[in-house]
CSV table of C-alpha atoms and ligand atoms in Angstrom, one decimal:
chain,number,residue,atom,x,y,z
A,1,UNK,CA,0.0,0.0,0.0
A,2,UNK,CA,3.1,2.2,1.1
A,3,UNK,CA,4.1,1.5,-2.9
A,4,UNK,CA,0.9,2.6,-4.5
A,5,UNK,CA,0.6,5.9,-2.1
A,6,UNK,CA,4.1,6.5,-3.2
A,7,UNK,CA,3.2,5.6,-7.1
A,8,UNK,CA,-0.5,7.9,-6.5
A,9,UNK,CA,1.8,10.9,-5.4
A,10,UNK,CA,4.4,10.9,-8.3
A,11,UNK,CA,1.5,10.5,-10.4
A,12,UNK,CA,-0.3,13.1,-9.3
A,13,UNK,CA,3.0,15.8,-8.9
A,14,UNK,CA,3.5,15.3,-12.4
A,15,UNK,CA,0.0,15.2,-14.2
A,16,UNK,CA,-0.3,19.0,-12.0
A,17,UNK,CA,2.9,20.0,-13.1
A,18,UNK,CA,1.5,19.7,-16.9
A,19,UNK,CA,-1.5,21.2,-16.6
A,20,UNK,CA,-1.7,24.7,-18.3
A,21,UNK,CA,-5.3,25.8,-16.8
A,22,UNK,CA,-7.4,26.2,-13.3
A,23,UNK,CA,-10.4,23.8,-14.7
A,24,UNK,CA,-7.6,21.3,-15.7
A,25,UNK,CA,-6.2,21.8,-12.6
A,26,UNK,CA,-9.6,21.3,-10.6
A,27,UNK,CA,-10.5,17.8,-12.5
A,28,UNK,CA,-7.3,16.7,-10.9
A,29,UNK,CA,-8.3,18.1,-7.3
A,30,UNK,CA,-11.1,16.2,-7.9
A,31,UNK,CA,-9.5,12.5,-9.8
A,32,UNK,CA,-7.3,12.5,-6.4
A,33,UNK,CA,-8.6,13.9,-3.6
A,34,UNK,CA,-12.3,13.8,-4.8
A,35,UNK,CA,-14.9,11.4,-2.7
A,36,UNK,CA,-14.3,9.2,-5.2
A,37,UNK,CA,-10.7,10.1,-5.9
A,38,UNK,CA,-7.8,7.5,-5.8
A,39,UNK,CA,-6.2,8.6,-2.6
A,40,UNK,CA,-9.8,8.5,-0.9
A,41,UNK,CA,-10.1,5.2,-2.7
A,42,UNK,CA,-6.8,3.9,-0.8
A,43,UNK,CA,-7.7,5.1,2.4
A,44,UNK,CA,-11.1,3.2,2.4
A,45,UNK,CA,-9.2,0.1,1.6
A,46,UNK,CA,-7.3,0.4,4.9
A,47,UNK,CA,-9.8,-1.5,7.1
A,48,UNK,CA,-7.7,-4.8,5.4
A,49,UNK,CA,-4.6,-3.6,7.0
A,50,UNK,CA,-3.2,-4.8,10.1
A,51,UNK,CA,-3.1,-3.0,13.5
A,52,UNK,CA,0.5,-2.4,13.1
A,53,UNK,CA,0.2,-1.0,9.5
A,54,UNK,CA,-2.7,0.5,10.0
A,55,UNK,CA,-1.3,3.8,11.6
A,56,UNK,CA,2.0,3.6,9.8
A,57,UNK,CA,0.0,4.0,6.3
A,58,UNK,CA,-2.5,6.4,7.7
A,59,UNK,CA,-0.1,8.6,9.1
A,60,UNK,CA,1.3,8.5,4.9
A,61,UNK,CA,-1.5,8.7,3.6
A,62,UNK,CA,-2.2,12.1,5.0
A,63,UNK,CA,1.1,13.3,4.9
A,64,UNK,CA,0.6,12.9,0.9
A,65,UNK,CA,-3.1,14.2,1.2
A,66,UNK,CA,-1.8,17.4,2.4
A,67,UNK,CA,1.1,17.8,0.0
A,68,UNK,CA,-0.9,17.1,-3.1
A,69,UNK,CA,-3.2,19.6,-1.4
A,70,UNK,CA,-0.6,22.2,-0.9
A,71,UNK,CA,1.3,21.3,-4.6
A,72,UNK,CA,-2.1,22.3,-5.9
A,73,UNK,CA,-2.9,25.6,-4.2
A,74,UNK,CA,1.2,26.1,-5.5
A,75,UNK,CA,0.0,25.1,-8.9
A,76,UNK,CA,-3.2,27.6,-8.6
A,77,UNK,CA,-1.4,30.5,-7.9
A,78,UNK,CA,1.6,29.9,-10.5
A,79,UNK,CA,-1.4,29.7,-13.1
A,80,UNK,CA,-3.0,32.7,-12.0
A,81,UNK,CA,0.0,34.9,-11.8
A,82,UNK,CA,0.5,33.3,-15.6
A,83,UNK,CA,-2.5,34.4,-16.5
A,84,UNK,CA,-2.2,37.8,-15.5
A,85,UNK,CA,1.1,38.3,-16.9
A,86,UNK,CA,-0.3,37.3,-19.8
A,87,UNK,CA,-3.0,39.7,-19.9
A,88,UNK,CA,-0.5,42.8,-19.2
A,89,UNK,CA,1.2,42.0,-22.0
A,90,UNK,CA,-1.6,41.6,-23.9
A,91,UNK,CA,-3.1,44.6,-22.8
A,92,UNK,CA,-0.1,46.7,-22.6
A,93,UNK,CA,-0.7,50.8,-22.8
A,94,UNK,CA,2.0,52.8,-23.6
A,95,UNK,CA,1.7,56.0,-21.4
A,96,UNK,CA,4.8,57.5,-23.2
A,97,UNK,CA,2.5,57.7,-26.5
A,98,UNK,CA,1.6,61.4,-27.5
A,99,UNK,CA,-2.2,61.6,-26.5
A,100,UNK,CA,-4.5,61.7,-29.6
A,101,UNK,CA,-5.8,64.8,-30.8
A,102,UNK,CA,-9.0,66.2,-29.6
A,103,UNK,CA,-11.0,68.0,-32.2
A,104,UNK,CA,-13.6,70.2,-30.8
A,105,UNK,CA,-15.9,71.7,-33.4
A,106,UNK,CA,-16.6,75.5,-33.1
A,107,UNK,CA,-20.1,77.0,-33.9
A,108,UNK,CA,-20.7,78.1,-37.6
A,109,UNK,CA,-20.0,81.9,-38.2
A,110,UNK,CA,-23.6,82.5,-38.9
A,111,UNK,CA,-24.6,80.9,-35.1
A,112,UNK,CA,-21.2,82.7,-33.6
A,113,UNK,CA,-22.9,86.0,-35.5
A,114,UNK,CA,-26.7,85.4,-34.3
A,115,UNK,CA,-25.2,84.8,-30.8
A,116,UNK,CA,-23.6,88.1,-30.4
A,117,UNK,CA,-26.9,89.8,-32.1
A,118,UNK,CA,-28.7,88.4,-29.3
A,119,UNK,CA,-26.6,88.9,-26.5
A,120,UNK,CA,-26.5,93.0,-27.9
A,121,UNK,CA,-30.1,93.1,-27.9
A,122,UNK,CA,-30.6,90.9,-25.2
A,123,UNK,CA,-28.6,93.8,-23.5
A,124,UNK,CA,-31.2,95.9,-24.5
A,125,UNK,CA,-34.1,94.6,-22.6
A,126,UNK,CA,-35.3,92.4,-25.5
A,127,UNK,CA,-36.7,89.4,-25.2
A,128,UNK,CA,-36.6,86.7,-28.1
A,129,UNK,CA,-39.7,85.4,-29.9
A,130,UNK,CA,-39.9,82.5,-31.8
A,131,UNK,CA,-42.5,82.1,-35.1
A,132,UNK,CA,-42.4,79.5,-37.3
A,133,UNK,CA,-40.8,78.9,-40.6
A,134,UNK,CA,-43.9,77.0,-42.4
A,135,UNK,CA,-46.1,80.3,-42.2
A,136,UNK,CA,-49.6,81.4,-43.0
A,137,UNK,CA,-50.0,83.3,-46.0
A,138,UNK,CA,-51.8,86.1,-43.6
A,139,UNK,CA,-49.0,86.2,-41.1
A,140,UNK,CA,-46.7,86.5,-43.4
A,141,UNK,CA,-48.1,89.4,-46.1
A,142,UNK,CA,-52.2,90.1,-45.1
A,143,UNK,CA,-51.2,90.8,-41.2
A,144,UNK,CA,-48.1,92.8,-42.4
A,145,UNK,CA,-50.1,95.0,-44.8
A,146,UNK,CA,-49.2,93.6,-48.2
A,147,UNK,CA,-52.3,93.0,-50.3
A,148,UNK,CA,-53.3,90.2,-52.7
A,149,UNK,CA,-51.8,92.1,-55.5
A,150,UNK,CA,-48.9,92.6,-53.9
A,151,UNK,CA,-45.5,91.3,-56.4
A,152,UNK,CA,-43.7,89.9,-53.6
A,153,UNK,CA,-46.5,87.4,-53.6
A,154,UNK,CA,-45.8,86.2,-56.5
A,155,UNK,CA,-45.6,82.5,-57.2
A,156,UNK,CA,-41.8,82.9,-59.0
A,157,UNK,CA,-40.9,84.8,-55.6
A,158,UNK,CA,-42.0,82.6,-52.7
A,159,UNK,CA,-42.1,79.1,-51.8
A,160,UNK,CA,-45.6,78.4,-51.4
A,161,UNK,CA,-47.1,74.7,-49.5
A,162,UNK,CA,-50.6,75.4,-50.3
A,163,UNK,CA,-51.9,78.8,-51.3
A,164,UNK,CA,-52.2,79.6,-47.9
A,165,UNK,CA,-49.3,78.2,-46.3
A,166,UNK,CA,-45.5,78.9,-47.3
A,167,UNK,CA,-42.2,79.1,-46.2
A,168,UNK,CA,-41.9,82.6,-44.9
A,169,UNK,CA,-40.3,84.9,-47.0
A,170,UNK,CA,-38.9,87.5,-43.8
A,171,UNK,CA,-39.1,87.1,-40.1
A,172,UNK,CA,-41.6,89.9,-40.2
A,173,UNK,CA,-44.5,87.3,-39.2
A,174,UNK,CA,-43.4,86.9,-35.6
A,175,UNK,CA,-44.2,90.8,-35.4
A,176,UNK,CA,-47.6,89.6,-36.2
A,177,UNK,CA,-47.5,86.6,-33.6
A,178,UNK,CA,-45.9,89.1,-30.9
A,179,UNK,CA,-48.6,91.0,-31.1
A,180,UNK,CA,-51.7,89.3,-31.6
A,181,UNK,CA,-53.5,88.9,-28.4
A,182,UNK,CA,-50.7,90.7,-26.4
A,183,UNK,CA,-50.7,94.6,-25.1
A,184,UNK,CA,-48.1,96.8,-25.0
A,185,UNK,CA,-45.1,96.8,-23.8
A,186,UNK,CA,-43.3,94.4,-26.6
A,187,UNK,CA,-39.8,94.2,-27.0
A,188,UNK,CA,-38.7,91.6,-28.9
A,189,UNK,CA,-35.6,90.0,-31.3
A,190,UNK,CA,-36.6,86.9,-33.4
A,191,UNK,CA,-33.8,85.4,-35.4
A,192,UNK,CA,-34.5,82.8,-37.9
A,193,UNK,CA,-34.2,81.2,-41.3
A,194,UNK,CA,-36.3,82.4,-44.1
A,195,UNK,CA,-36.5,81.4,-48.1
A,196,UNK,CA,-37.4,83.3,-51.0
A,197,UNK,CA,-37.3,81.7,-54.6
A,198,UNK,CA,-33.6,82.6,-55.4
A,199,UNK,CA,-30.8,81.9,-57.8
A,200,UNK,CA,-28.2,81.0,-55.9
A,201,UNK,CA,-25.0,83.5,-56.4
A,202,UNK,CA,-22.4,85.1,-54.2
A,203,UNK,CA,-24.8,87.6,-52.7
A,204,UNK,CA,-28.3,85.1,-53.2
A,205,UNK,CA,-29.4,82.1,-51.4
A,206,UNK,CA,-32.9,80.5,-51.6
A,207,UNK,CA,-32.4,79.5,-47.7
A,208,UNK,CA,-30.5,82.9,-45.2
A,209,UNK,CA,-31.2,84.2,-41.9
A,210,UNK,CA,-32.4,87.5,-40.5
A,211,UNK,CA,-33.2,88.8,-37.6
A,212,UNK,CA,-36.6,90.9,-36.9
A,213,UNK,CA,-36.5,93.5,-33.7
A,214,UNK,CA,-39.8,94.8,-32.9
A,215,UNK,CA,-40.6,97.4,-30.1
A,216,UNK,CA,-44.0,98.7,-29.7
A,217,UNK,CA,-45.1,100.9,-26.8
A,218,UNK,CA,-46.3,104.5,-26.4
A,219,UNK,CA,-44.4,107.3,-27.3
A,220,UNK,CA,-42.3,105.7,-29.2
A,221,UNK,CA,-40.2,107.1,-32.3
A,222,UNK,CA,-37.7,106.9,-35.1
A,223,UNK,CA,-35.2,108.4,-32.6
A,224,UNK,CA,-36.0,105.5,-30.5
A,225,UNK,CA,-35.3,103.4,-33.3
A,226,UNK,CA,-32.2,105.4,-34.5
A,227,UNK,CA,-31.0,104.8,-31.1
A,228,UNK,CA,-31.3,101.4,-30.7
A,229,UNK,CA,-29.6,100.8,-34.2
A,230,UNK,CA,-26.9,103.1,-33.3
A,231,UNK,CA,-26.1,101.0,-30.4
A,232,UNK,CA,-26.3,97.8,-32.4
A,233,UNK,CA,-24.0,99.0,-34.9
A,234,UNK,CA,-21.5,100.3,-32.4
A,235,UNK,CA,-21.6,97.0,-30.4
A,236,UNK,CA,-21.3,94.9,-33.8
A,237,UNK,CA,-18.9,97.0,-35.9
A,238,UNK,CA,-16.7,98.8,-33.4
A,239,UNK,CA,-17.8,102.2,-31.4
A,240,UNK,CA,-16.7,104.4,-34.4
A,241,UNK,CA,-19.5,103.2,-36.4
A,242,UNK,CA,-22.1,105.6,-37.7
A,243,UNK,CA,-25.6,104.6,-39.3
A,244,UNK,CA,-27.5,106.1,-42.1
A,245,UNK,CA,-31.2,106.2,-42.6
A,246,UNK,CA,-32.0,106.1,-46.4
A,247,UNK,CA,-36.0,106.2,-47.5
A,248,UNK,CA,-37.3,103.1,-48.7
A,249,UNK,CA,-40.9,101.5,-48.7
A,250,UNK,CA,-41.8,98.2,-46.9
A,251,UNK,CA,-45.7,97.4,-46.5
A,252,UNK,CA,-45.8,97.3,-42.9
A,253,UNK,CA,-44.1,100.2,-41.8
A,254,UNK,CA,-44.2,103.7,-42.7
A,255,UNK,CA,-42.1,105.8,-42.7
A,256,UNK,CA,-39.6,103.5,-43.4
A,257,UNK,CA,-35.9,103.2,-44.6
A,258,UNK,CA,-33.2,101.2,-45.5
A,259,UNK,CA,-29.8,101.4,-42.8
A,260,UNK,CA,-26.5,101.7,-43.9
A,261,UNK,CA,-23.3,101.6,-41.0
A,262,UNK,CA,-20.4,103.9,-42.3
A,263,UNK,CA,-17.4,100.9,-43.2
A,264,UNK,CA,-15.8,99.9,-40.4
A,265,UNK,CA,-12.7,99.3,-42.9
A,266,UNK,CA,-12.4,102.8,-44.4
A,267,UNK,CA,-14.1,104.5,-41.5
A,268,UNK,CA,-16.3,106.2,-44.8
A,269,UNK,CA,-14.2,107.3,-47.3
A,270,UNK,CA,-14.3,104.4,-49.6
A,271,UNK,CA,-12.8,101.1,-50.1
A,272,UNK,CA,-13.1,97.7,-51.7
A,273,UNK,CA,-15.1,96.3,-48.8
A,274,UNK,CA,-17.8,99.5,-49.3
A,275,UNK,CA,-17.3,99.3,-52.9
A,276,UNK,CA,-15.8,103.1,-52.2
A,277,UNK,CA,-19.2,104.4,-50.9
A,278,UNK,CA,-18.0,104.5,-47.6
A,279,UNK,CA,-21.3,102.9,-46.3
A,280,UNK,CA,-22.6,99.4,-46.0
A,281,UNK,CA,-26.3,98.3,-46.4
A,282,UNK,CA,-27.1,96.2,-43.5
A,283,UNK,CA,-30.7,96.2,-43.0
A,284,UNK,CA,-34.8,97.5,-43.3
A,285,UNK,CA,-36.4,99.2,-40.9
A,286,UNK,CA,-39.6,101.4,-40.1
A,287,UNK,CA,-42.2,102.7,-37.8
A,288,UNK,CA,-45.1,100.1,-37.8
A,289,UNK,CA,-48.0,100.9,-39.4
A,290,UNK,CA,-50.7,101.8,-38.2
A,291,UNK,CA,-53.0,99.0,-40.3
A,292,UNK,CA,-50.7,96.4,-38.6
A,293,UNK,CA,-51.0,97.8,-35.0
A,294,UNK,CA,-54.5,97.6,-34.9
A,295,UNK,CA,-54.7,93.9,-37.6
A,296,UNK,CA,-53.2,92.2,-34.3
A,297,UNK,CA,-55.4,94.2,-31.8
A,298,UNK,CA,-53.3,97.0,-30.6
A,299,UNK,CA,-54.6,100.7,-30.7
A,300,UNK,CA,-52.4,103.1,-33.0
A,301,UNK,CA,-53.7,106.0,-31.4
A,302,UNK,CA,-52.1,105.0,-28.0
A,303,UNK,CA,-49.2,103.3,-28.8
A,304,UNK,CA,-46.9,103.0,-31.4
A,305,UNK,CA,-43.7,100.8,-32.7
A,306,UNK,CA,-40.6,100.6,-34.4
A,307,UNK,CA,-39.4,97.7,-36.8
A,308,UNK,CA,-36.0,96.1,-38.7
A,309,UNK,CA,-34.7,93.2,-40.1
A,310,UNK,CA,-31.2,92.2,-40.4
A,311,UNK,CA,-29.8,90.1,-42.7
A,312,UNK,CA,-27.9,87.7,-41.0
A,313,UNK,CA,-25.3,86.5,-44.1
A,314,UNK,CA,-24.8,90.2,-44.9
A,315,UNK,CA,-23.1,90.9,-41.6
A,316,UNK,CA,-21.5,87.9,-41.8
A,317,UNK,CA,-20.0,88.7,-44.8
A,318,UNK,CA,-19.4,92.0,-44.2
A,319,UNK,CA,-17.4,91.5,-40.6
A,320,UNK,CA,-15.0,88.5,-41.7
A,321,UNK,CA,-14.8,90.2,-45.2
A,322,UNK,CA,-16.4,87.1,-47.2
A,323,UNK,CA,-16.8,87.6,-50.9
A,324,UNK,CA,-19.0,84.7,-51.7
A,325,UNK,CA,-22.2,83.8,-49.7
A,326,UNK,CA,-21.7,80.0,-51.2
A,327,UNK,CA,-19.0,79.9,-49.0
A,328,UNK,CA,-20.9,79.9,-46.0
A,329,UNK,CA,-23.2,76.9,-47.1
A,330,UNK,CA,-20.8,74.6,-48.7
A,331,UNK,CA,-19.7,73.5,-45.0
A,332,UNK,CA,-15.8,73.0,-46.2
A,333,UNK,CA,-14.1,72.7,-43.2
A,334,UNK,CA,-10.9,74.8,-44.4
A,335,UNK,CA,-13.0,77.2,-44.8
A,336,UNK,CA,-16.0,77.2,-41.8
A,337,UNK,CA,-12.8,76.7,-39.3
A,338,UNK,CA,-11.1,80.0,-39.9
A,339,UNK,CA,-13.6,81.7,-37.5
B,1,LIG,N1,-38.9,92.1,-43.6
B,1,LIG,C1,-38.1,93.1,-44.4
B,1,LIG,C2,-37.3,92.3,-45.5
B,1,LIG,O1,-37.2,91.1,-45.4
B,1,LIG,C3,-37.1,93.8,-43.5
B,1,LIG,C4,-37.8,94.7,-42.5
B,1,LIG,C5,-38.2,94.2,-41.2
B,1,LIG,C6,-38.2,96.0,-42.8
B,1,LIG,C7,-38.8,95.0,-40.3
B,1,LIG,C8,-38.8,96.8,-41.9
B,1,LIG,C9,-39.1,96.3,-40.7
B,1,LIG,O2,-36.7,92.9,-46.3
């Protein structure tokens, strides 16, 4: 019996040496030392042996119980340790490595534009409105005084759903919704896309942006609104910057004009960027008329208002000195990330 315990432990020392992985190792924990294992199957056996034996192989028995119990755990923790420095080679990260390059995208120049607009007017007390770009018909021409007959009606000028619903041709239609159902004061900036049936060029796009300022309350005037524009241009195009009021003719507002800032290049005596005029065209504007004050409900004998659109592109353009609108829609990177 001494012989096969002896025979049982070389065995099993060198079927654990060979094994390369914890569930190999645990079918051997279990083929010797299991309840039905071969050293378990010797010790049964020793109710055969003599008295004198009896002890003697017990006492061996044991003794190779425990080391193939300890040669295991040994053999456990060699495999583990394998294992993991297995996986940190596997796994290896080289710290020294330069760190990839984050690329953070920046707002377009148009957003970066519209942002500053609002935080001027913002300034100012306004408050932003927000209307639609899929439009009624009567918000965007009845409400704002421009008849049936009107040419900026026309089919070959406007994008048009139904007859009575289009994509709005100006921001002008939030005056409307600002109004309707509201009293005095109003104060408030609406920026926004708008589309008109355009060829595309360097100065023309069937898709820009403007943004409509409306102030109604009473006593107010064109110096109100020569004021307010004054600041804006100052704020936008440096505190040298003048504006000129030029007579023009919108529907909705009367008296109204077109607004020019004195170029912020040339300070006003000419140069490419103001095509030597010395002033730049940046925008309509008006006192509202009276038809539209009282279309949305207001009285025009108590209070009255003051109204401009900005063309978002055309500042744009104007400020980083772009030569082609395109430019701004094409969304080349090369280009969009020089601002
Ligand atoms: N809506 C006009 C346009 O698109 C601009 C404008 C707005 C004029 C408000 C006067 C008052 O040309």
């Amino acid at each position: 019996m001494k012989e096969q315990l002896e025979s049982i432990r070389k065995q099993a020392v060198d079927e654990i040496s060979a094994v390369g992985s914890e569930a190999e190792l645990d079918a051997l924990r279990v083929k010797y030392l299991g309840k039905k294992g071969l050293l378990t199957g010797i010790l049964r056996g020793m109710g055969q042996l003599s008295a004198e034996e009896r002890p003697v192989v017990g006492a061996l028995a044991n003794k190779v119980r425990e080391d193939l119990e300890n040669y295991i755990a040994e053999r456990s923790a060699f495999l583990k340790e394998k294992e993991l420095q297995e996986r940190l080679i596997l796994e290896k990260l080289d710290v020294t490595l330069p760190a990839r390059k984050k690329t953070l995208g920046k707002l377009h120049p148009i957003t970066q534009i519209e942002n500053r607009m609002k935080e001027i007017f913002l300034g100012m007390g306004f408050e932003i409105a927000e209307g639609p770009e899929i439009e009624s018909a009567y918000n965007n021409f009845d409400a704002l005084n421009a008849p049936a007959d009107h040419p900026s009606r026309d089919f070959s000028d406007t994008f048009y759903i139904t007859p009575e619903v289009l994509l709005r041709t100006q921001t002008s239609p939030v005056q409307v919704r600002a109004m309707r159902g509201k009293q005095p004061p109003i104060r408030v900036i609406s920026p926004g896309r708008v589309y008109r049936f355009d060829e595309v060029d360097a100065t023309h796009s069937p898709m820009f942006h403007q943004l409509e300022g409306l102030v109604v309350d009473k006593n107010i005037t064109m110096g109100d609104l020569k004021g307010t524009l004054s600041i804006f241009a100052k704020s936008m195009f440096g505190e040298e910057t003048k504006t000129r009021f030029r007579p023009h003719n919108f529907p909705f507002t009367e008296p109204s004009a077109e607004v020019d800032v004195s170029c912020f290049v040339c300070g006003g005596k000419g140069c490419r960027l103001c095509k030597g005029e010395g002033w730049i065209e940046i925008l309509g504007a008006g006192m509202v008329h009276p038809n539209v004050l009282s279309g949305c409900g207001i009285d025009p004998e108590v209070y009255s208002g003051f109204a401009f659109g900005i063309g978002l592109e055309r500042v744009v353009m104007i400020k980083y000195n772009i030569n082609d609108m395109r430019l701004l829609f094409e969304n080349d990177i090369r280009f969009l990330k020089q601002f």
